[in-house]
mmCIF file of C-alpha atoms and ligand atoms in Angstrom:
data_model
loop_
_atom_site.group_PDB
_atom_site.id
_atom_site.type_symbol
_atom_site.label_atom_id
_atom_site.label_comp_id
_atom_site.label_asym_id
_atom_site.label_seq_id
_atom_site.Cartn_x
_atom_site.Cartn_y
_atom_site.Cartn_z
ATOM 1 C CA MET A 1 0.000 0.000 0.000
ATOM 2 C CA SER A 2 1.408 3.426 -0.941
ATOM 3 C CA LYS A 3 2.090 6.159 1.638
ATOM 4 C CA ILE A 4 -0.689 8.178 -0.022
ATOM 5 C CA VAL A 5 -3.316 5.428 0.342
ATOM 6 C CA GLU A 6 -2.225 4.664 3.884
ATOM 7 C CA THR A 7 -2.633 8.334 4.834
ATOM 8 C CA ILE A 8 -6.030 8.668 3.129
ATOM 9 C CA LEU A 9 -7.428 5.539 4.786
ATOM 10 C CA LYS A 10 -6.166 6.657 8.190
ATOM 11 C CA HIS A 11 -6.802 10.420 8.146
ATOM 12 C CA SER A 12 -8.785 11.297 4.927
ATOM 13 C CA HIS A 13 -7.317 13.521 2.202
ATOM 14 C CA GLU A 14 -6.648 16.468 4.481
ATOM 15 C CA PRO A 15 -2.995 15.801 5.408
ATOM 16 C CA LEU A 16 -2.148 15.589 1.687
ATOM 17 C CA LEU A 17 -3.934 18.758 0.638
ATOM 18 C CA ASP A 18 -1.649 21.690 -0.099
ATOM 19 C CA LYS A 19 -4.318 24.121 -1.324
ATOM 20 C CA VAL A 20 -7.733 24.223 -2.961
ATOM 21 C CA LEU A 21 -7.028 25.168 -6.576
ATOM 22 C CA LEU A 22 -10.681 25.239 -7.724
ATOM 23 C CA SER A 23 -13.527 25.406 -5.215
ATOM 24 C CA GLU A 24 -16.865 23.647 -5.598
ATOM 25 C CA GLU A 25 -18.462 27.011 -6.399
ATOM 26 C CA GLN A 26 -15.899 27.894 -9.082
ATOM 27 C CA LEU A 27 -16.322 24.473 -10.685
ATOM 28 C CA GLN A 28 -20.113 24.575 -10.664
ATOM 29 C CA ILE A 29 -20.337 28.109 -12.089
ATOM 30 C CA ARG A 30 -18.012 27.249 -14.974
ATOM 31 C CA ILE A 31 -19.719 23.901 -15.671
ATOM 32 C CA ALA A 32 -23.099 25.639 -15.910
ATOM 33 C CA GLU A 33 -21.578 28.092 -18.423
ATOM 34 C CA LEU A 34 -20.113 25.249 -20.489
ATOM 35 C CA GLY A 35 -23.463 23.432 -20.453
ATOM 36 C CA ALA A 36 -25.255 26.552 -21.705
ATOM 37 C CA GLN A 37 -22.677 27.033 -24.476
ATOM 38 C CA ILE A 38 -22.958 23.375 -25.573
ATOM 39 C CA THR A 39 -26.763 23.654 -25.507
ATOM 40 C CA ARG A 40 -26.588 26.619 -27.916
ATOM 41 C CA ASP A 41 -23.991 25.018 -30.212
ATOM 42 C CA TYR A 42 -25.745 21.638 -30.545
ATOM 43 C CA HIS A 43 -29.283 22.894 -31.064
ATOM 44 C CA GLY A 44 -30.983 20.614 -33.637
ATOM 45 C CA LYS A 45 -28.041 18.159 -33.696
ATOM 46 C CA ASP A 46 -27.960 14.534 -32.558
ATOM 47 C CA LEU A 47 -25.449 14.833 -29.712
ATOM 48 C CA LEU A 48 -23.558 11.960 -28.085
ATOM 49 C CA LEU A 49 -21.415 12.720 -25.045
ATOM 50 C CA VAL A 50 -18.530 10.302 -24.655
ATOM 51 C CA SER A 51 -16.879 10.273 -21.271
ATOM 52 C CA VAL A 52 -13.391 8.923 -20.786
ATOM 53 C CA LEU A 53 -13.398 6.869 -17.601
ATOM 54 C CA LYS A 54 -12.742 7.074 -14.890
ATOM 55 C CA GLY A 55 -11.699 10.675 -14.260
ATOM 56 C CA GLY A 56 -14.201 12.241 -16.666
ATOM 57 C CA VAL A 57 -17.302 10.709 -15.128
ATOM 58 C CA VAL A 58 -17.841 13.222 -12.305
ATOM 59 C CA PHE A 59 -17.570 16.136 -14.745
ATOM 60 C CA LEU A 60 -19.893 14.394 -17.227
ATOM 61 C CA THR A 61 -22.680 13.862 -14.710
ATOM 62 C CA ASP A 62 -22.666 17.508 -13.654
ATOM 63 C CA LEU A 63 -22.199 18.855 -17.195
ATOM 64 C CA MET A 64 -25.028 16.837 -18.770
ATOM 65 C CA ARG A 65 -27.524 18.272 -16.295
ATOM 66 C CA HIS A 66 -26.733 21.719 -17.715
ATOM 67 C CA ILE A 67 -27.213 20.569 -21.316
ATOM 68 C CA SER A 68 -30.832 20.946 -22.332
ATOM 69 C CA VAL A 69 -30.701 19.626 -25.899
ATOM 70 C CA PRO A 70 -31.569 15.918 -26.226
ATOM 71 C CA HIS A 71 -28.447 13.773 -26.044
ATOM 72 C CA SER A 72 -27.191 10.340 -25.115
ATOM 73 C CA ILE A 73 -24.052 9.234 -23.302
ATOM 74 C CA ASP A 74 -21.513 6.453 -23.632
ATOM 75 C CA PHE A 75 -18.197 5.554 -22.050
ATOM 76 C CA MET A 76 -14.667 4.633 -23.015
ATOM 77 C CA ALA A 77 -11.638 3.926 -20.904
ATOM 78 C CA VAL A 78 -8.044 4.608 -21.812
ATOM 79 C CA SER A 79 -5.161 3.710 -19.627
ATOM 80 C CA SER A 80 -2.227 6.090 -19.626
ATOM 81 C CA TYR A 81 -0.980 5.999 -16.038
ATOM 82 C CA GLY A 82 -0.638 3.279 -13.435
ATOM 83 C CA VAL A 83 -1.116 3.632 -9.674
ATOM 84 C CA GLY A 84 1.960 5.366 -8.287
ATOM 85 C CA VAL A 85 3.216 6.245 -11.774
ATOM 86 C CA ARG A 86 3.296 9.985 -12.293
ATOM 87 C CA ALA A 87 4.985 10.268 -15.677
ATOM 88 C CA THR A 88 3.198 9.608 -18.934
ATOM 89 C CA ARG A 89 3.755 6.136 -20.287
ATOM 90 C CA GLY A 90 4.110 5.566 -23.997
ATOM 91 C CA GLN A 91 1.167 4.363 -26.047
ATOM 92 C CA PRO A 92 -2.292 4.749 -24.431
ATOM 93 C CA ARG A 93 -4.439 1.613 -24.416
ATOM 94 C CA ILE A 94 -8.217 1.424 -24.991
ATOM 95 C CA THR A 95 -9.494 -0.724 -22.121
ATOM 96 C CA LEU A 96 -13.212 -0.122 -22.772
ATOM 97 C CA ASP A 97 -14.767 0.747 -26.132
ATOM 98 C CA LEU A 98 -18.140 2.337 -26.987
ATOM 99 C CA ASN A 99 -21.414 0.422 -27.261
ATOM 100 C CA THR A 100 -22.771 3.046 -29.661
ATOM 101 C CA ASP A 101 -22.457 3.292 -33.444
ATOM 102 C CA ILE A 102 -21.244 6.889 -33.855
ATOM 103 C CA ARG A 103 -21.653 7.120 -37.639
ATOM 104 C CA GLY A 104 -23.514 10.374 -38.372
ATOM 105 C CA ARG A 105 -23.627 11.396 -34.699
ATOM 106 C CA HIS A 106 -22.194 14.624 -33.279
ATOM 107 C CA VAL A 107 -19.689 13.338 -30.733
ATOM 108 C CA LEU A 108 -18.399 15.431 -27.843
ATOM 109 C CA LEU A 109 -15.587 13.849 -25.834
ATOM 110 C CA VAL A 110 -15.789 14.805 -22.171
ATOM 111 C CA GLU A 111 -12.487 14.614 -20.271
ATOM 112 C CA ASP A 112 -11.363 15.676 -16.828
ATOM 113 C CA ILE A 113 -7.870 16.760 -17.888
ATOM 114 C CA VAL A 114 -5.666 17.071 -20.947
ATOM 115 C CA ASP A 115 -2.065 16.685 -19.853
ATOM 116 C CA SER A 116 0.429 15.320 -22.407
ATOM 117 C CA GLY A 117 -2.545 14.958 -24.773
ATOM 118 C CA HIS A 118 -1.753 11.352 -25.733
ATOM 119 C CA SER A 119 -4.933 9.800 -24.270
ATOM 120 C CA ILE A 120 -7.380 12.116 -25.991
ATOM 121 C CA ASP A 121 -5.367 12.192 -29.221
ATOM 122 C CA HIS A 122 -5.583 8.404 -29.349
ATOM 123 C CA VAL A 123 -9.367 8.434 -28.729
ATOM 124 C CA LEU A 124 -9.924 11.243 -31.255
ATOM 125 C CA ARG A 125 -8.088 9.358 -33.999
ATOM 126 C CA LEU A 126 -9.933 6.131 -33.281
ATOM 127 C CA LEU A 127 -13.392 7.714 -33.202
ATOM 128 C CA ALA A 128 -12.734 9.948 -36.233
ATOM 129 C CA SER A 129 -12.112 6.770 -38.258
ATOM 130 C CA ARG A 130 -15.715 5.668 -37.504
ATOM 131 C CA ASN A 131 -17.226 8.559 -39.512
ATOM 132 C CA PRO A 132 -19.094 10.664 -36.939
ATOM 133 C CA ALA A 133 -20.828 13.824 -38.246
ATOM 134 C CA SER A 134 -18.440 15.794 -36.015
ATOM 135 C CA ILE A 135 -16.106 15.179 -33.110
ATOM 136 C CA LYS A 136 -14.980 17.743 -30.543
ATOM 137 C CA VAL A 137 -13.294 17.832 -27.149
ATOM 138 C CA CYS A 138 -14.629 19.289 -23.902
ATOM 139 C CA THR A 139 -12.193 19.174 -20.998
ATOM 140 C CA LEU A 140 -12.591 20.533 -17.501
ATOM 141 C CA LEU A 141 -8.857 21.109 -17.046
ATOM 142 C CA ASP A 142 -5.989 21.850 -19.408
ATOM 143 C CA LYS A 143 -2.306 21.721 -18.454
ATOM 144 C CA PRO A 144 -0.805 23.274 -21.609
ATOM 145 C CA SER A 145 2.738 23.302 -20.190
ATOM 146 C CA ARG A 146 2.733 19.471 -20.290
ATOM 147 C CA ARG A 147 1.483 19.066 -23.865
ATOM 148 C CA GLU A 148 3.364 16.663 -26.126
ATOM 149 C CA VAL A 149 0.791 16.343 -28.934
ATOM 150 C CA TYR A 150 -1.620 18.967 -30.229
ATOM 151 C CA VAL A 151 -5.213 18.550 -29.012
ATOM 152 C CA PRO A 152 -8.010 20.729 -30.442
ATOM 153 C CA ILE A 153 -9.982 21.778 -27.340
ATOM 154 C CA ALA A 154 -13.406 23.201 -28.248
ATOM 155 C CA TYR A 155 -14.703 23.662 -24.682
ATOM 156 C CA LEU A 156 -12.424 24.347 -21.722
ATOM 157 C CA GLY A 157 -13.221 24.719 -18.040
ATOM 158 C CA PHE A 158 -9.919 25.957 -16.641
ATOM 159 C CA GLU A 159 -6.297 26.222 -17.708
ATOM 160 C CA ILE A 160 -4.123 25.173 -14.782
ATOM 161 C CA PRO A 161 -0.389 25.279 -13.991
ATOM 162 C CA ASN A 162 1.766 22.154 -13.887
ATOM 163 C CA GLU A 163 0.707 21.055 -10.404
ATOM 164 C CA PHE A 164 -0.273 17.635 -9.113
ATOM 165 C CA VAL A 165 -4.056 17.929 -8.747
ATOM 166 C CA PHE A 166 -6.752 15.674 -7.314
ATOM 167 C CA GLY A 167 -10.469 15.634 -6.516
ATOM 168 C CA TYR A 168 -13.611 16.030 -8.622
ATOM 169 C CA GLY A 169 -12.912 12.863 -10.625
ATOM 170 C CA LEU A 170 -9.114 13.068 -10.487
ATOM 171 C CA ASP A 171 -7.610 10.420 -8.259
ATOM 172 C CA LEU A 172 -4.837 10.012 -5.770
ATOM 173 C CA ASP A 173 -3.878 6.385 -6.304
ATOM 174 C CA GLU A 174 -7.562 5.692 -7.156
ATOM 175 C CA TYR A 175 -8.984 7.489 -4.080
ATOM 176 C CA CYS A 176 -10.426 10.992 -3.607
ATOM 177 C CA ARG A 177 -12.380 11.156 -6.892
ATOM 178 C CA ASN A 178 -15.473 12.022 -4.808
ATOM 179 C CA LEU A 179 -14.193 15.385 -3.545
ATOM 180 C CA ARG A 180 -16.261 18.360 -4.679
ATOM 181 C CA PHE A 181 -13.209 20.595 -5.222
ATOM 182 C CA ILE A 182 -9.857 20.257 -6.988
ATOM 183 C CA GLY A 183 -6.813 20.487 -4.757
ATOM 184 C CA THR A 184 -3.047 20.267 -5.080
ATOM 185 C CA VAL A 185 -0.900 17.719 -3.266
ATOM 186 C CA LYS A 186 1.757 18.679 -0.713
ATOM 187 C CA ALA A 187 5.298 18.311 -2.051
ATOM 188 C CA GLU A 188 6.234 15.547 0.419
ATOM 189 C CA TYR A 189 3.537 13.261 -1.054
ATOM 190 C CA GLN A 190 4.424 13.796 -4.725
HETATM 191 C C1 LIG B 1 -5.935 10.746 -16.827
HETATM 192 C C2 LIG B 1 -7.041 11.692 -17.281
HETATM 193 C C3 LIG B 1 -6.898 11.713 -18.771
HETATM 194 C C4 LIG B 1 -5.432 11.455 -18.993
HETATM 195 C C5 LIG B 1 -4.746 12.728 -19.359
HETATM 196 O O1 LIG B 1 -6.449 9.457 -16.881
HETATM 197 O O2 LIG B 1 -8.312 11.243 -16.870
HETATM 198 O O3 LIG B 1 -7.669 10.696 -19.374
HETATM 199 O O4 LIG B 1 -4.892 10.951 -17.773
HETATM 200 O O5 LIG B 1 -3.380 12.523 -19.550
HETATM 201 P P1 LIG B 1 -2.641 12.683 -20.926
HETATM 202 O O6 LIG B 1 -3.155 13.940 -21.573
HETATM 203 O O7 LIG B 1 -1.191 12.821 -20.514
HETATM 204 O O8 LIG B 1 -2.880 11.471 -21.748
HETATM 205 P P2 LIG B 1 -5.776 8.203 -16.166
HETATM 206 O O9 LIG B 1 -5.046 7.394 -17.164
HETATM 207 O O10 LIG B 1 -5.025 8.681 -14.955
HETATM 208 O O11 LIG B 1 -7.019 7.327 -15.759
HETATM 209 P P3 LIG B 1 -8.298 7.684 -14.856
HETATM 210 O O12 LIG B 1 -9.127 8.677 -15.629
HETATM 211 O O13 LIG B 1 -8.976 6.364 -14.691
HETATM 212 O O14 LIG B 1 -7.809 8.261 -13.556
#
């Protein structure tokens, strides 16, 4: 068991928290704005939201409740990091594919964070080959200083500095995804 998990199970996330980077209120205000913008842009279009598990799921469930055009949802999973591994590994791997035929659908990929860009780039290329009517990216967080491949981001929540963040879908060794805010981790736990 890692030092991080041991601490969380014993004391909760609090000893690891350096600072709150984005509060629950900041997140919810911005997500409502994004939902309104997506509602306007996809009026009259057959929209499919695709969430990239697991991190993107918390954002998806809040975002979709601010989208008032009819839409459906589906899920994919891509593995780019392992527990305790902080650096990007090479090739991302699709560990769960869609159940939906996306041909002719307007697909919006919903991610928690774009870091190196490899995960979303991989998903974009794969889904683009299946002939959707359109495909765009909506990400809650963007860490542009870490980018290794170009990612066209159509909808962005917040640009953040290169800090180790957790909460609101983002995990600390698979824990803490339930937190309503996004925090940074104290240096001694990184
Ligand atoms: C995280 C995050 C993105 C990806 C971003 O997922 O949810 O999908 O990394 O990194 P990249 O831009 O460098 O590819 P992770 O693999 O940690 O899985 P998780 O969502 O299950 O936590």
